[in-house]
């Protein structure tokens, strides 16, 4: 799992937005959307210019408060959606903080079954302090604790269902911008380093290195429109150690 994730979660943190306006095209051919456009779906392509999508990785629905309420992963074949493979339901507490994400996956014999439930705990300042993950089908649990320096995330510690520390991540900053993430095993051995680059305060590049050899094994690039909406992400695998695929992801917003 350490080398096979495709790092999709981080950019989506910036896409909880509100408006529903039309788009046009930028000079480089990428679409341009209104300020704070609301994300509609993410579409995956082969990395090297193929115009035919591999599939739609996520489709987004919103509640009356313009918060994400459901994220579905469609089944996709020959350019058509043929069903739903899985979906996540989002729930919020009285303060409007994300409280729970319940994941359901399609099962041939039982319809959709709850494979995973994530719940979140916050400090009085609204900072996320705990993520608990429950796997109801196997009766297993794990959790991650978050600690901060001021308002900045400093460390995330992941524990297994026996309350044993498995890994931890340390974060460093340049000013207000995240500069590096360093992932360690519980024994302190370095597994992975991620370095971030920015333009106009927007994360445009990540370089990911193996902790043991400092080998660069993945590069992620992001492109934005003139209104700072994320419109494209490319993830390129650079090492035979990685089992993940290279891909290009387009972010499409409601018009």
PDB file of C-alpha atoms in Angstrom, residues 57-227:
ATOM      1  CA  UNK A  57     -13.082   8.093 -11.000  1.00  0.00           C
ATOM      2  CA  UNK A  58     -15.577  10.134  -8.967  1.00  0.00           C
ATOM      3  CA  UNK A  59     -18.876  12.010  -9.285  1.00  0.00           C
ATOM      4  CA  UNK A  60     -19.971  14.546  -6.661  1.00  0.00           C
ATOM      5  CA  UNK A  61     -23.330  15.439  -5.121  1.00  0.00           C
ATOM      6  CA  UNK A  62     -24.051  18.260  -2.655  1.00  0.00           C
ATOM      7  CA  UNK A  63     -26.454  19.047   0.149  1.00  0.00           C
ATOM      8  CA  UNK A  64     -28.508  22.301   0.402  1.00  0.00           C
ATOM      9  CA  UNK A  65     -25.587  23.919   2.254  1.00  0.00           C
ATOM     10  CA  UNK A  66     -23.320  23.263  -0.785  1.00  0.00           C
ATOM     11  CA  UNK A  67     -21.327  20.627   1.117  1.00  0.00           C
ATOM     12  CA  UNK A  68     -20.306  17.363  -0.508  1.00  0.00           C
ATOM     13  CA  UNK A  69     -22.918  14.771   0.440  1.00  0.00           C
ATOM     14  CA  UNK A  70     -22.055  11.837  -1.809  1.00  0.00           C
ATOM     15  CA  UNK A  71     -19.098  10.743  -3.948  1.00  0.00           C
ATOM     16  CA  UNK A  72     -19.726   7.885  -6.364  1.00  0.00           C
ATOM     17  CA  UNK A  73     -17.265   5.791  -8.380  1.00  0.00           C
ATOM     18  CA  UNK A  74     -19.045   4.753 -11.584  1.00  0.00           C
ATOM     19  CA  UNK A  75     -18.509   1.583 -13.559  1.00  0.00           C
ATOM     20  CA  UNK A  76     -17.318   2.648 -17.001  1.00  0.00           C
ATOM     21  CA  UNK A  77     -17.147   0.759 -20.282  1.00  0.00           C
ATOM     22  CA  UNK A  78     -16.546   1.984 -23.837  1.00  0.00           C
ATOM     23  CA  UNK A  79     -17.302   5.579 -22.959  1.00  0.00           C
ATOM     24  CA  UNK A  80     -20.493   4.856 -21.044  1.00  0.00           C
ATOM     25  CA  UNK A  81     -21.393   4.627 -17.360  1.00  0.00           C
ATOM     26  CA  UNK A  82     -22.798   1.143 -16.755  1.00  0.00           C
ATOM     27  CA  UNK A  83     -23.434   1.287 -13.018  1.00  0.00           C
ATOM     28  CA  UNK A  84     -21.912   2.278  -9.681  1.00  0.00           C
ATOM     29  CA  UNK A  85     -18.993   0.371  -8.200  1.00  0.00           C
ATOM     30  CA  UNK A  86     -18.907   2.173  -4.860  1.00  0.00           C
ATOM     31  CA  UNK A  87     -19.985   5.362  -3.134  1.00  0.00           C
ATOM     32  CA  UNK A  88     -19.233   7.416  -0.018  1.00  0.00           C
ATOM     33  CA  UNK A  89     -21.837   9.247   2.074  1.00  0.00           C
ATOM     34  CA  UNK A  90     -20.717  12.376   3.945  1.00  0.00           C
ATOM     35  CA  UNK A  91     -22.247  13.505   7.242  1.00  0.00           C
ATOM     36  CA  UNK A  92     -21.642  16.755   9.145  1.00  0.00           C
ATOM     37  CA  UNK A  93     -22.046  17.785  12.765  1.00  0.00           C
ATOM     38  CA  UNK A  94     -23.981  20.769  14.135  1.00  0.00           C
ATOM     39  CA  UNK A  95     -20.960  23.013  13.560  1.00  0.00           C
ATOM     40  CA  UNK A  96     -20.762  22.042   9.902  1.00  0.00           C
ATOM     41  CA  UNK A  97     -17.607  19.974  10.422  1.00  0.00           C
ATOM     42  CA  UNK A  98     -17.224  16.719   8.506  1.00  0.00           C
ATOM     43  CA  UNK A  99     -18.186  14.060  11.040  1.00  0.00           C
ATOM     44  CA  UNK A 100     -18.386  10.796   9.092  1.00  0.00           C
ATOM     45  CA  UNK A 101     -17.701   9.199   5.709  1.00  0.00           C
ATOM     46  CA  UNK A 102     -19.435   5.872   5.128  1.00  0.00           C
ATOM     47  CA  UNK A 103     -18.096   3.791   2.226  1.00  0.00           C
ATOM     48  CA  UNK A 104     -20.278   1.262   0.388  1.00  0.00           C
ATOM     49  CA  UNK A 105     -19.082  -1.124  -2.327  1.00  0.00           C
ATOM     50  CA  UNK A 106     -21.128  -3.129  -4.807  1.00  0.00           C
ATOM     51  CA  UNK A 107     -21.465  -6.818  -3.998  1.00  0.00           C
ATOM     52  CA  UNK A 108     -22.744  -9.335  -6.529  1.00  0.00           C
ATOM     53  CA  UNK A 109     -24.936 -11.141  -3.994  1.00  0.00           C
ATOM     54  CA  UNK A 110     -25.775  -8.494  -1.383  1.00  0.00           C
ATOM     55  CA  UNK A 111     -26.192  -5.220  -3.228  1.00  0.00           C
ATOM     56  CA  UNK A 112     -24.084  -2.513  -1.592  1.00  0.00           C
ATOM     57  CA  UNK A 113     -22.296  -3.333   1.651  1.00  0.00           C
ATOM     58  CA  UNK A 114     -20.615  -1.035   4.156  1.00  0.00           C
ATOM     59  CA  UNK A 115     -16.906  -1.826   3.921  1.00  0.00           C
ATOM     60  CA  UNK A 116     -15.509   1.166   5.795  1.00  0.00           C
ATOM     61  CA  UNK A 117     -16.661   3.988   8.055  1.00  0.00           C
ATOM     62  CA  UNK A 118     -14.466   6.962   8.948  1.00  0.00           C
ATOM     63  CA  UNK A 119     -15.317   9.283  11.834  1.00  0.00           C
ATOM     64  CA  UNK A 120     -13.581  12.527  12.808  1.00  0.00           C
ATOM     65  CA  UNK A 121     -12.908  14.368  16.047  1.00  0.00           C
ATOM     66  CA  UNK A 122     -11.982  18.059  16.318  1.00  0.00           C
ATOM     67  CA  UNK A 123     -10.430  20.398  18.842  1.00  0.00           C
ATOM     68  CA  UNK A 124     -12.272  23.425  20.209  1.00  0.00           C
ATOM     69  CA  UNK A 125     -10.430  25.453  17.540  1.00  0.00           C
ATOM     70  CA  UNK A 126     -11.872  23.262  14.788  1.00  0.00           C
ATOM     71  CA  UNK A 127      -8.664  21.352  14.040  1.00  0.00           C
ATOM     72  CA  UNK A 128      -9.015  17.670  13.177  1.00  0.00           C
ATOM     73  CA  UNK A 129      -7.414  15.673  15.978  1.00  0.00           C
ATOM     74  CA  UNK A 130      -8.516  12.103  15.260  1.00  0.00           C
ATOM     75  CA  UNK A 131      -9.618   9.942  12.336  1.00  0.00           C
ATOM     76  CA  UNK A 132     -11.093   6.568  13.273  1.00  0.00           C
ATOM     77  CA  UNK A 133     -11.595   3.891  10.625  1.00  0.00           C
ATOM     78  CA  UNK A 134     -13.932   0.940  11.196  1.00  0.00           C
ATOM     79  CA  UNK A 135     -14.169  -2.072   8.864  1.00  0.00           C
ATOM     80  CA  UNK A 136     -17.541  -3.587   9.860  1.00  0.00           C
ATOM     81  CA  UNK A 137     -17.319  -6.645   7.616  1.00  0.00           C
ATOM     82  CA  UNK A 138     -14.205  -7.921   9.406  1.00  0.00           C
ATOM     83  CA  UNK A 139     -14.670  -6.222  12.776  1.00  0.00           C
ATOM     84  CA  UNK A 140     -11.371  -4.336  12.571  1.00  0.00           C
ATOM     85  CA  UNK A 141     -10.464  -0.767  13.509  1.00  0.00           C
ATOM     86  CA  UNK A 142      -7.552   1.633  13.149  1.00  0.00           C
ATOM     87  CA  UNK A 143      -7.047   5.310  13.857  1.00  0.00           C
ATOM     88  CA  UNK A 144      -4.809   8.291  13.185  1.00  0.00           C
ATOM     89  CA  UNK A 145      -3.975  11.046  15.690  1.00  0.00           C
ATOM     90  CA  UNK A 146      -3.073  14.547  14.494  1.00  0.00           C
ATOM     91  CA  UNK A 147      -0.981  17.094  16.381  1.00  0.00           C
ATOM     92  CA  UNK A 148      -0.361  20.734  15.509  1.00  0.00           C
ATOM     93  CA  UNK A 149       2.069  23.566  15.982  1.00  0.00           C
ATOM     94  CA  UNK A 150      -0.209  26.550  16.163  1.00  0.00           C
ATOM     95  CA  UNK A 151      -2.675  26.056  13.307  1.00  0.00           C
ATOM     96  CA  UNK A 152      -0.295  23.939  11.215  1.00  0.00           C
ATOM     97  CA  UNK A 153      -0.421  20.158  11.120  1.00  0.00           C
ATOM     98  CA  UNK A 154       2.886  18.917  12.544  1.00  0.00           C
ATOM     99  CA  UNK A 155       2.469  15.145  12.889  1.00  0.00           C
ATOM    100  CA  UNK A 156       0.034  12.334  12.037  1.00  0.00           C
ATOM    101  CA  UNK A 157       0.398   8.988  13.846  1.00  0.00           C
ATOM    102  CA  UNK A 158      -1.370   5.894  12.511  1.00  0.00           C
ATOM    103  CA  UNK A 159      -2.262   3.055  14.923  1.00  0.00           C
ATOM    104  CA  UNK A 160      -3.530  -0.433  14.120  1.00  0.00           C
ATOM    105  CA  UNK A 161      -6.408  -2.318  15.787  1.00  0.00           C
ATOM    106  CA  UNK A 162      -4.085  -3.355  18.635  1.00  0.00           C
ATOM    107  CA  UNK A 163      -3.285   0.289  19.455  1.00  0.00           C
ATOM    108  CA  UNK A 164       0.224  -0.187  18.085  1.00  0.00           C
ATOM    109  CA  UNK A 165       1.883   2.634  16.193  1.00  0.00           C
ATOM    110  CA  UNK A 166       2.452   1.573  12.571  1.00  0.00           C
ATOM    111  CA  UNK A 167       3.625   4.725  10.812  1.00  0.00           C
ATOM    112  CA  UNK A 168       3.850   8.441  11.421  1.00  0.00           C
ATOM    113  CA  UNK A 169       4.177  11.459   9.143  1.00  0.00           C
ATOM    114  CA  UNK A 170       5.973  14.692   9.981  1.00  0.00           C
ATOM    115  CA  UNK A 171       5.233  17.962   8.157  1.00  0.00           C
ATOM    116  CA  UNK A 172       7.497  20.976   7.607  1.00  0.00           C
ATOM    117  CA  UNK A 173       6.585  24.381   6.168  1.00  0.00           C
ATOM    118  CA  UNK A 174       8.093  27.309   4.322  1.00  0.00           C
ATOM    119  CA  UNK A 175       6.113  30.195   5.695  1.00  0.00           C
ATOM    120  CA  UNK A 176       2.464  29.147   5.455  1.00  0.00           C
ATOM    121  CA  UNK A 177       3.042  26.600   2.687  1.00  0.00           C
ATOM    122  CA  UNK A 178       3.636  22.900   3.241  1.00  0.00           C
ATOM    123  CA  UNK A 179       7.207  22.132   2.144  1.00  0.00           C
ATOM    124  CA  UNK A 180       7.774  18.446   2.956  1.00  0.00           C
ATOM    125  CA  UNK A 181       6.018  15.346   4.269  1.00  0.00           C
ATOM    126  CA  UNK A 182       8.197  12.583   5.710  1.00  0.00           C
ATOM    127  CA  UNK A 183       6.639   9.170   6.322  1.00  0.00           C
ATOM    128  CA  UNK A 184       8.320   6.894   8.909  1.00  0.00           C
ATOM    129  CA  UNK A 185       7.814   3.398  10.224  1.00  0.00           C
ATOM    130  CA  UNK A 186       7.152   3.092  13.937  1.00  0.00           C
ATOM    131  CA  UNK A 187      10.838   2.283  14.498  1.00  0.00           C
ATOM    132  CA  UNK A 188      11.865   5.629  12.982  1.00  0.00           C
ATOM    133  CA  UNK A 189      13.097   4.352   9.618  1.00  0.00           C
ATOM    134  CA  UNK A 190      12.246   6.749   6.807  1.00  0.00           C
ATOM    135  CA  UNK A 191       9.910   5.316   4.152  1.00  0.00           C
ATOM    136  CA  UNK A 192       9.022   8.236   1.906  1.00  0.00           C
ATOM    137  CA  UNK A 193       9.683  11.938   1.400  1.00  0.00           C
ATOM    138  CA  UNK A 194       7.318  14.246  -0.492  1.00  0.00           C
ATOM    139  CA  UNK A 195       8.506  17.707  -1.537  1.00  0.00           C
ATOM    140  CA  UNK A 196       6.068  20.401  -2.691  1.00  0.00           C
ATOM    141  CA  UNK A 197       6.489  23.322  -5.111  1.00  0.00           C
ATOM    142  CA  UNK A 198       4.142  26.272  -5.625  1.00  0.00           C
ATOM    143  CA  UNK A 199       3.222  29.034  -8.031  1.00  0.00           C
ATOM    144  CA  UNK A 200       1.024  31.936  -6.881  1.00  0.00           C
ATOM    145  CA  UNK A 201       0.503  30.007  -3.661  1.00  0.00           C
ATOM    146  CA  UNK A 202      -0.944  27.003  -5.510  1.00  0.00           C
ATOM    147  CA  UNK A 203       0.579  23.529  -5.240  1.00  0.00           C
ATOM    148  CA  UNK A 204       1.801  22.809  -8.775  1.00  0.00           C
ATOM    149  CA  UNK A 205       4.287  19.996  -8.222  1.00  0.00           C
ATOM    150  CA  UNK A 206       5.102  17.145  -5.865  1.00  0.00           C
ATOM    151  CA  UNK A 207       8.216  14.994  -6.017  1.00  0.00           C
ATOM    152  CA  UNK A 208       8.110  11.763  -4.039  1.00  0.00           C
ATOM    153  CA  UNK A 209      11.277   9.947  -3.001  1.00  0.00           C
ATOM    154  CA  UNK A 210      12.026   6.590  -1.415  1.00  0.00           C
ATOM    155  CA  UNK A 211      13.340   7.184   2.082  1.00  0.00           C
ATOM    156  CA  UNK A 212      15.854   4.353   1.965  1.00  0.00           C
ATOM    157  CA  UNK A 213      17.618   5.381  -1.270  1.00  0.00           C
ATOM    158  CA  UNK A 214      16.369   8.936  -1.961  1.00  0.00           C
ATOM    159  CA  UNK A 215      15.293   7.643  -5.377  1.00  0.00           C
ATOM    160  CA  UNK A 216      12.606   9.797  -7.008  1.00  0.00           C
ATOM    161  CA  UNK A 217       9.812   7.356  -7.839  1.00  0.00           C
ATOM    162  CA  UNK A 218       6.797   9.604  -8.554  1.00  0.00           C
ATOM    163  CA  UNK A 219       6.140  13.119  -9.823  1.00  0.00           C
ATOM    164  CA  UNK A 220       2.744  14.816  -9.603  1.00  0.00           C
ATOM    165  CA  UNK A 221       1.967  18.031 -11.509  1.00  0.00           C
ATOM    166  CA  UNK A 222      -1.160  20.181 -11.174  1.00  0.00           C
ATOM    167  CA  UNK A 223      -2.622  22.843 -13.462  1.00  0.00           C
ATOM    168  CA  UNK A 224      -5.135  25.534 -12.505  1.00  0.00           C
ATOM    169  CA  UNK A 225      -7.357  27.925 -14.401  1.00  0.00           C
ATOM    170  CA  UNK A 226      -7.224  31.704 -14.048  1.00  0.00           C
ATOM    171  CA  UNK A 227      -9.642  31.534 -11.108  1.00  0.00           C
TER     172      UNK A 227
END
